[in-house]
Each structure stands twice: as C-alpha cells, then as structure tokens.
C-alpha cells in the first residue's frame, strides 16, 4: 500500500476549514438601515416651484412601504407605475365670515432618490377652485 503524498494530507484540513468558513457566512452584524432608506418616521413636506414661499410642514409617517404611504388622514396607495396617490376631505372656517367651507387635498408622489419623493399637492375648494403645488417629501429621522 502506497502512502498518501504529504501535500494531500495537508490539503485535507485546509479544504475542511474552507468549507466550514464559507458555510457559516459572516460574523458581521447586519447593517443598520441608513438615514437614506425611506421608512416610517419624521418627514418634511417642502413646497417648490411657484409655491416655494409656503412654509414646510413636518409629517409623522406611520407606514411607508411598497404598497402605501400613510400619515394623518392620508393613505397614499402605490399604483403599478410606482406613483403613490391619495385624497382626504377637510373643513375650514372662512377668514372673512367664519362659515365653514369644505375642500379636498390630493397628493401624487413618486420616488426621487433614496430618502425623498416629489410630486404635487392639489387643493380643491368646495366651489371647484383648485391650486396645484409642486412638493418634495424628505426623510428627517426615525420613529
């Protein structure tokens, strides 16, 4: 019987070690979601274009995923083209005489970058008069 060559005997333990190390994966913890990953939390609604003079609003988004963006009275559902849209009705007193007027706000947003969406905010008063404002929605921080 012929003995195994010494190089073969040394390669068997190395091969076993290689199999064990590749099967185990990495010991590094999974990466934390970055501030650039869109998710629920504090967001800023900023007005742009002709509406750039309006004050930005802070929104607490409670759901943000592949199906919907949810904040306050709004649920913006995602369509097949990747656009999120939704509407909510509101009532506010008229400054001149205090009578209440109904109005509808509609948002239409698409992803612009990792932590931002762009689109429009459309406000239509009960009488049919409407105003479209270009907007940006930017992520500010976690829950």
PDB file of C-alpha atoms in Angstrom:
ATOM      1  CA  UNK A   1       0.000   0.000   0.000  1.00  0.00           C
ATOM      2  CA  UNK A   2       1.332   3.344  -1.039  1.00  0.00           C
ATOM      3  CA  UNK A   3       1.151   6.203   1.499  1.00  0.00           C
ATOM      4  CA  UNK A   4      -0.626   9.459   0.556  1.00  0.00           C
ATOM      5  CA  UNK A   5       1.670  12.270  -0.507  1.00  0.00           C
ATOM      6  CA  UNK A   6       2.330  14.753   2.257  1.00  0.00           C
ATOM      7  CA  UNK A   7       0.784  17.632   0.232  1.00  0.00           C
ATOM      8  CA  UNK A   8      -2.509  15.700   0.063  1.00  0.00           C
ATOM      9  CA  UNK A   9      -2.538  15.205   3.836  1.00  0.00           C
ATOM     10  CA  UNK A  10      -2.009  18.942   4.384  1.00  0.00           C
ATOM     11  CA  UNK A  11      -4.711  19.953   1.897  1.00  0.00           C
ATOM     12  CA  UNK A  12      -7.496  17.890   3.522  1.00  0.00           C
ATOM     13  CA  UNK A  13      -7.611  20.009   6.733  1.00  0.00           C
ATOM     14  CA  UNK A  14      -7.349  23.211   4.670  1.00  0.00           C
ATOM     15  CA  UNK A  15     -10.260  22.085   2.493  1.00  0.00           C
ATOM     16  CA  UNK A  16     -12.363  21.268   5.576  1.00  0.00           C
ATOM     17  CA  UNK A  17     -11.588  24.670   7.066  1.00  0.00           C
ATOM     18  CA  UNK A  18     -12.559  26.380   3.803  1.00  0.00           C
ATOM     19  CA  UNK A  19     -15.894  24.517   3.703  1.00  0.00           C
ATOM     20  CA  UNK A  20     -16.676  25.411   7.317  1.00  0.00           C
ATOM     21  CA  UNK A  21     -15.836  29.105   6.832  1.00  0.00           C
ATOM     22  CA  UNK A  22     -17.862  29.502   3.639  1.00  0.00           C
ATOM     23  CA  UNK A  23     -20.864  27.654   5.063  1.00  0.00           C
ATOM     24  CA  UNK A  24     -21.060  29.831   8.152  1.00  0.00           C
ATOM     25  CA  UNK A  25     -21.320  33.168   6.401  1.00  0.00           C
ATOM     26  CA  UNK A  26     -20.025  36.280   8.063  1.00  0.00           C
ATOM     27  CA  UNK A  27     -19.902  37.130  11.727  1.00  0.00           C
ATOM     28  CA  UNK A  28     -20.538  40.788  10.957  1.00  0.00           C
ATOM     29  CA  UNK A  29     -23.917  42.042  12.228  1.00  0.00           C
ATOM     30  CA  UNK A  30     -26.408  43.053   9.535  1.00  0.00           C
ATOM     31  CA  UNK A  31     -26.107  46.714   8.582  1.00  0.00           C
ATOM     32  CA  UNK A  32     -28.380  49.205  10.284  1.00  0.00           C
ATOM     33  CA  UNK A  33     -30.852  50.924   7.973  1.00  0.00           C
ATOM     34  CA  UNK A  34     -29.272  54.156   6.851  1.00  0.00           C
ATOM     35  CA  UNK A  35     -30.837  57.578   7.049  1.00  0.00           C
ATOM     36  CA  UNK A  36     -31.183  57.269   3.276  1.00  0.00           C
ATOM     37  CA  UNK A  37     -33.607  54.322   3.475  1.00  0.00           C
ATOM     38  CA  UNK A  38     -37.185  55.533   3.236  1.00  0.00           C
ATOM     39  CA  UNK A  39     -39.240  54.349   6.187  1.00  0.00           C
ATOM     40  CA  UNK A  40     -41.787  55.488   8.717  1.00  0.00           C
ATOM     41  CA  UNK A  41     -40.722  58.402  10.868  1.00  0.00           C
ATOM     42  CA  UNK A  42     -40.438  62.162  10.675  1.00  0.00           C
ATOM     43  CA  UNK A  43     -40.576  63.672   7.170  1.00  0.00           C
ATOM     44  CA  UNK A  44     -40.622  67.224   5.828  1.00  0.00           C
ATOM     45  CA  UNK A  45     -43.142  68.314   3.196  1.00  0.00           C
ATOM     46  CA  UNK A  46     -41.465  71.161   1.311  1.00  0.00           C
ATOM     47  CA  UNK A  47     -43.154  73.348  -1.297  1.00  0.00           C
ATOM     48  CA  UNK A  48     -41.258  74.116  -4.501  1.00  0.00           C
ATOM     49  CA  UNK A  49     -41.793  75.939  -7.792  1.00  0.00           C
ATOM     50  CA  UNK A  50     -44.472  78.658  -7.660  1.00  0.00           C
ATOM     51  CA  UNK A  51     -45.351  77.586  -4.100  1.00  0.00           C
ATOM     52  CA  UNK A  52     -41.777  77.816  -2.764  1.00  0.00           C
ATOM     53  CA  UNK A  53     -42.734  80.637  -0.368  1.00  0.00           C
ATOM     54  CA  UNK A  54     -45.048  78.401   1.663  1.00  0.00           C
ATOM     55  CA  UNK A  55     -43.761  77.104   4.976  1.00  0.00           C
ATOM     56  CA  UNK A  56     -42.604  73.470   5.078  1.00  0.00           C
ATOM     57  CA  UNK A  57     -44.671  71.049   7.146  1.00  0.00           C
ATOM     58  CA  UNK A  58     -43.434  68.200   9.315  1.00  0.00           C
ATOM     59  CA  UNK A  59     -45.265  64.925   8.886  1.00  0.00           C
ATOM     60  CA  UNK A  60     -45.177  61.814  11.047  1.00  0.00           C
ATOM     61  CA  UNK A  61     -45.414  58.995   8.527  1.00  0.00           C
ATOM     62  CA  UNK A  62     -46.710  55.839  10.203  1.00  0.00           C
ATOM     63  CA  UNK A  63     -46.378  53.475   7.217  1.00  0.00           C
ATOM     64  CA  UNK A  64     -44.087  53.612   4.211  1.00  0.00           C
ATOM     65  CA  UNK A  65     -43.580  50.524   2.098  1.00  0.00           C
ATOM     66  CA  UNK A  66     -44.137  49.159  -1.410  1.00  0.00           C
ATOM     67  CA  UNK A  67     -47.919  49.462  -1.015  1.00  0.00           C
ATOM     68  CA  UNK A  68     -48.642  52.741   0.793  1.00  0.00           C
ATOM     69  CA  UNK A  69     -47.521  55.937   2.485  1.00  0.00           C
ATOM     70  CA  UNK A  70     -49.711  56.753   5.498  1.00  0.00           C
ATOM     71  CA  UNK A  71     -49.775  59.989   7.536  1.00  0.00           C
ATOM     72  CA  UNK A  72     -52.582  61.832   9.336  1.00  0.00           C
ATOM     73  CA  UNK A  73     -55.836  61.431   7.368  1.00  0.00           C
ATOM     74  CA  UNK A  74     -53.995  60.346   4.231  1.00  0.00           C
ATOM     75  CA  UNK A  75     -53.361  56.930   2.770  1.00  0.00           C
ATOM     76  CA  UNK A  76     -51.425  57.214  -0.472  1.00  0.00           C
ATOM     77  CA  UNK A  77     -51.629  53.916  -2.349  1.00  0.00           C
ATOM     78  CA  UNK A  78     -48.973  52.848  -4.843  1.00  0.00           C
ATOM     79  CA  UNK A  79     -50.096  52.049  -8.384  1.00  0.00           C
ATOM     80  CA  UNK A  80     -48.432  49.792 -10.976  1.00  0.00           C
ATOM     81  CA  UNK A  81     -46.339  52.725 -12.277  1.00  0.00           C
ATOM     82  CA  UNK A  82     -44.858  53.302  -8.783  1.00  0.00           C
ATOM     83  CA  UNK A  83     -46.773  56.516  -8.022  1.00  0.00           C
ATOM     84  CA  UNK A  84     -48.335  56.982  -4.592  1.00  0.00           C
ATOM     85  CA  UNK A  85     -51.610  58.929  -4.553  1.00  0.00           C
ATOM     86  CA  UNK A  86     -54.450  59.609  -2.162  1.00  0.00           C
ATOM     87  CA  UNK A  87     -57.077  62.143  -1.134  1.00  0.00           C
ATOM     88  CA  UNK A  88     -58.627  63.459   2.085  1.00  0.00           C
ATOM     89  CA  UNK A  89     -61.517  65.856   2.654  1.00  0.00           C
ATOM     90  CA  UNK A  90     -61.244  68.692   5.159  1.00  0.00           C
ATOM     91  CA  UNK A  91     -63.380  71.558   6.501  1.00  0.00           C
ATOM     92  CA  UNK A  92     -62.069  75.006   7.472  1.00  0.00           C
ATOM     93  CA  UNK A  93     -63.694  78.290   8.520  1.00  0.00           C
ATOM     94  CA  UNK A  94     -63.579  81.181   6.039  1.00  0.00           C
ATOM     95  CA  UNK A  95     -61.485  84.054   7.429  1.00  0.00           C
ATOM     96  CA  UNK A  96     -63.978  86.738   6.371  1.00  0.00           C
ATOM     97  CA  UNK A  97     -67.223  85.428   7.839  1.00  0.00           C
ATOM     98  CA  UNK A  98     -66.410  82.218   9.723  1.00  0.00           C
ATOM     99  CA  UNK A  99     -68.680  79.965   7.659  1.00  0.00           C
ATOM    100  CA  UNK A 100     -67.209  76.569   7.002  1.00  0.00           C
ATOM    101  CA  UNK A 101     -66.021  75.512   3.574  1.00  0.00           C
ATOM    102  CA  UNK A 102     -65.102  72.023   2.500  1.00  0.00           C
ATOM    103  CA  UNK A 103     -62.007  71.292   0.494  1.00  0.00           C
ATOM    104  CA  UNK A 104     -60.131  68.258  -0.791  1.00  0.00           C
ATOM    105  CA  UNK A 105     -56.371  67.684  -0.716  1.00  0.00           C
ATOM    106  CA  UNK A 106     -54.829  65.185  -3.123  1.00  0.00           C
ATOM    107  CA  UNK A 107     -51.204  64.054  -3.107  1.00  0.00           C
ATOM    108  CA  UNK A 108     -49.411  62.360  -6.005  1.00  0.00           C
ATOM    109  CA  UNK A 109     -45.792  61.333  -5.272  1.00  0.00           C
ATOM    110  CA  UNK A 110     -43.033  59.336  -6.942  1.00  0.00           C
ATOM    111  CA  UNK A 111     -39.670  58.297  -5.504  1.00  0.00           C
ATOM    112  CA  UNK A 112     -36.949  60.791  -6.461  1.00  0.00           C
ATOM    113  CA  UNK A 113     -33.954  59.400  -4.572  1.00  0.00           C
ATOM    114  CA  UNK A 114     -33.280  57.144  -1.599  1.00  0.00           C
ATOM    115  CA  UNK A 115     -34.991  59.335   1.003  1.00  0.00           C
ATOM    116  CA  UNK A 116     -37.204  61.678  -0.991  1.00  0.00           C
ATOM    117  CA  UNK A 117     -40.353  61.794  -3.060  1.00  0.00           C
ATOM    118  CA  UNK A 118     -41.512  64.505  -5.465  1.00  0.00           C
ATOM    119  CA  UNK A 119     -44.936  65.295  -6.805  1.00  0.00           C
ATOM    120  CA  UNK A 120     -47.902  67.594  -6.321  1.00  0.00           C
ATOM    121  CA  UNK A 121     -50.311  68.669  -3.648  1.00  0.00           C
ATOM    122  CA  UNK A 122     -53.657  69.668  -5.154  1.00  0.00           C
ATOM    123  CA  UNK A 123     -56.183  71.595  -3.045  1.00  0.00           C
ATOM    124  CA  UNK A 124     -59.701  71.940  -4.444  1.00  0.00           C
ATOM    125  CA  UNK A 125     -62.276  74.052  -2.583  1.00  0.00           C
ATOM    126  CA  UNK A 126     -65.928  73.060  -2.429  1.00  0.00           C
ATOM    127  CA  UNK A 127     -66.717  75.543  -5.208  1.00  0.00           C
ATOM    128  CA  UNK A 128     -64.333  73.800  -7.589  1.00  0.00           C
ATOM    129  CA  UNK A 129     -61.432  76.292  -7.437  1.00  0.00           C
ATOM    130  CA  UNK A 130     -58.144  74.395  -7.255  1.00  0.00           C
ATOM    131  CA  UNK A 131     -54.452  75.005  -6.673  1.00  0.00           C
ATOM    132  CA  UNK A 132     -51.578  72.651  -7.593  1.00  0.00           C
ATOM    133  CA  UNK A 133     -48.283  72.985  -5.757  1.00  0.00           C
ATOM    134  CA  UNK A 134     -45.113  71.053  -6.577  1.00  0.00           C
ATOM    135  CA  UNK A 135     -43.746  69.397  -3.439  1.00  0.00           C
ATOM    136  CA  UNK A 136     -40.866  67.337  -2.080  1.00  0.00           C
ATOM    137  CA  UNK A 137     -41.169  64.883   0.771  1.00  0.00           C
ATOM    138  CA  UNK A 138     -37.820  64.373   2.571  1.00  0.00           C
ATOM    139  CA  UNK A 139     -36.910  61.969   5.358  1.00  0.00           C
ATOM    140  CA  UNK A 140     -35.757  63.653   8.589  1.00  0.00           C
ATOM    141  CA  UNK A 141     -35.370  60.805  11.050  1.00  0.00           C
ATOM    142  CA  UNK A 142     -36.561  57.629  12.700  1.00  0.00           C
ATOM    143  CA  UNK A 143     -39.679  56.892  14.673  1.00  0.00           C
TER     144      UNK A 143
END
